[in-house]
Amino acid sequence: FMAVTTFAMLFATNDFVILACSFLTGGIFATWFAFIFSIPKEELKEATTQIVTWAMSTFWVCTFVLATINSQLIGWSVDLTGGFTVGLTYVFALMVISPVVALIIFPKEIVKEEPRTK
């Protein structure tokens, strides 16, 4: 849904549509922040405050380094082509590729099946 509101915001000509889509995009983007802090505690066995802090710090450093690089690439593509098409295509490709890469990189939880008894 966030991709739809982002593309609608960028290609719309009506100011109200642009404003509404920007609020929706920002609201949707902010909703996952509340849940992300509990992930290291749930996933890491016997996690201490130091381990969770280290995991979250590493996550945010990597996130903002990648965001900075991507912002520069998108800005460069806008300067090079004079439009947003290449930059938006790149963002859309990242949105499609990122979950696939995450499935490959992140560890899987092994679920053991219980023997079935009748």
Short mmCIF file of C-alpha atoms in Angstrom, two decimals:
data_model
loop_
_atom_site.label_atom_id
_atom_site.label_comp_id
_atom_site.label_asym_id
_atom_site.label_seq_id
_atom_site.Cartn_x
_atom_site.Cartn_y
_atom_site.Cartn_z
CA PHE A 1 0.00 0.00 0.00
CA MET A 2 2.91 2.33 0.74
CA ALA A 3 4.24 1.89 -2.79
CA VAL A 4 0.84 2.86 -4.21
CA THR A 5 0.56 6.01 -2.09
CA THR A 6 4.16 6.96 -2.89
CA PHE A 7 3.68 6.61 -6.64
CA ALA A 8 0.32 8.41 -6.46
CA MET A 9 1.95 11.24 -4.53
CA LEU A 10 4.77 11.60 -7.02
CA PHE A 11 2.66 11.48 -10.18
CA ALA A 12 -0.49 13.29 -9.01
CA THR A 13 -1.27 16.81 -10.18
CA ASN A 14 -3.93 17.62 -7.58
CA ASP A 15 -2.50 19.23 -4.43
CA PHE A 16 -5.04 17.53 -2.15
CA VAL A 17 -4.12 14.07 -3.54
CA ILE A 18 -0.42 14.81 -3.06
CA LEU A 19 -0.98 15.97 0.52
CA ALA A 20 -3.23 13.02 1.41
CA CYS A 21 -0.80 10.50 -0.11
CA SER A 22 2.17 12.07 1.69
CA PHE A 23 0.37 11.76 5.04
CA LEU A 24 -0.64 8.16 4.27
CA THR A 25 2.89 7.25 3.18
CA GLY A 26 4.42 8.81 6.31
CA GLY A 27 1.86 7.15 8.58
CA ILE A 28 2.37 3.75 7.01
CA PHE A 29 6.14 4.15 7.13
CA ALA A 30 6.07 5.02 10.85
CA THR A 31 3.86 2.11 11.96
CA TRP A 32 6.58 -0.54 11.91
CA PHE A 33 8.93 1.36 14.25
CA ALA A 34 6.99 0.41 17.39
CA PHE A 35 7.34 -3.31 16.70
CA ILE A 36 10.95 -3.41 15.54
CA PHE A 37 12.42 -2.92 19.03
CA SER A 38 10.99 -6.21 20.31
CA ILE A 39 12.43 -8.32 17.47
CA PRO A 40 15.99 -8.80 18.85
CA LYS A 41 14.65 -9.72 22.30
CA GLU A 42 12.29 -12.31 20.79
CA GLU A 43 14.79 -13.80 18.34
CA LEU A 44 18.00 -13.86 20.37
CA LYS A 45 18.23 -16.47 23.08
CA GLU A 46 19.02 -15.05 26.53
CA ALA A 47 19.51 -11.56 25.11
CA THR A 48 20.85 -8.98 27.54
CA THR A 49 20.36 -5.24 27.26
CA GLN A 50 23.85 -4.93 25.78
CA ILE A 51 23.15 -7.52 23.08
CA VAL A 52 19.84 -5.91 22.11
CA THR A 53 21.49 -2.47 22.07
CA TRP A 54 24.30 -3.77 19.87
CA ALA A 55 21.85 -5.47 17.49
CA MET A 56 19.66 -2.38 17.17
CA SER A 57 22.66 -0.06 16.76
CA THR A 58 24.07 -2.25 14.02
CA PHE A 59 20.67 -2.38 12.33
CA TRP A 60 20.25 1.41 12.36
CA VAL A 61 23.80 2.11 11.18
CA CYS A 62 23.37 -0.26 8.24
CA THR A 63 19.92 1.14 7.48
CA PHE A 64 21.05 4.75 7.37
CA VAL A 65 24.25 4.01 5.44
CA LEU A 66 22.18 2.22 2.79
CA ALA A 67 19.56 5.00 2.84
CA THR A 68 22.28 7.60 2.28
CA ILE A 69 23.79 5.65 -0.61
CA ASN A 70 20.36 5.09 -2.18
CA SER A 71 19.42 8.77 -1.81
CA GLN A 72 22.62 9.75 -3.58
CA LEU A 73 22.00 7.24 -6.38
CA ILE A 74 18.45 8.48 -6.88
CA GLY A 75 19.58 12.13 -6.86
CA TRP A 76 22.31 11.29 -9.35
CA SER A 77 19.79 9.56 -11.64
CA VAL A 78 17.48 12.61 -11.47
CA ASP A 79 20.38 14.91 -12.37
CA LEU A 80 21.49 12.60 -15.17
CA THR A 81 18.08 11.98 -16.77
CA GLY A 82 16.19 15.13 -15.76
CA GLY A 83 13.29 13.10 -14.37
CA PHE A 84 12.25 10.80 -11.56
CA THR A 85 11.43 7.72 -13.64
CA VAL A 86 14.78 5.96 -13.20
CA GLY A 87 14.91 6.82 -9.49
CA LEU A 88 11.37 5.59 -8.84
CA THR A 89 12.01 2.43 -10.83
CA TYR A 90 15.09 1.82 -8.67
CA VAL A 91 13.06 2.35 -5.47
CA PHE A 92 10.33 0.01 -6.71
CA ALA A 93 12.95 -2.62 -7.63
CA LEU A 94 14.44 -2.34 -4.13
CA MET A 95 10.99 -2.84 -2.61
CA VAL A 96 10.55 -6.03 -4.64
CA ILE A 97 14.09 -7.39 -4.20
CA SER A 98 14.55 -6.62 -0.47
CA PRO A 99 12.09 -9.22 0.90
CA VAL A 100 13.60 -11.90 -1.34
CA VAL A 101 17.11 -11.06 -0.14
CA ALA A 102 15.89 -11.03 3.47
CA LEU A 103 14.46 -14.53 3.06
CA ILE A 104 17.85 -15.74 1.86
CA ILE A 105 20.01 -13.89 4.41
CA PHE A 106 18.09 -14.12 7.67
CA PRO A 107 18.09 -17.39 9.60
CA LYS A 108 15.05 -19.62 9.38
CA GLU A 109 13.29 -20.99 12.41
CA ILE A 110 13.24 -24.77 12.31
CA VAL A 111 9.86 -26.14 13.28
CA LYS A 112 9.85 -29.74 14.44
CA GLU A 113 6.71 -31.66 13.70
CA GLU A 114 5.20 -33.61 16.52
CA PRO A 115 4.43 -37.24 15.72
CA ARG A 116 0.77 -37.68 14.91
CA THR A 117 -1.16 -40.01 17.13
CA LYS A 118 -4.71 -41.15 16.59
#
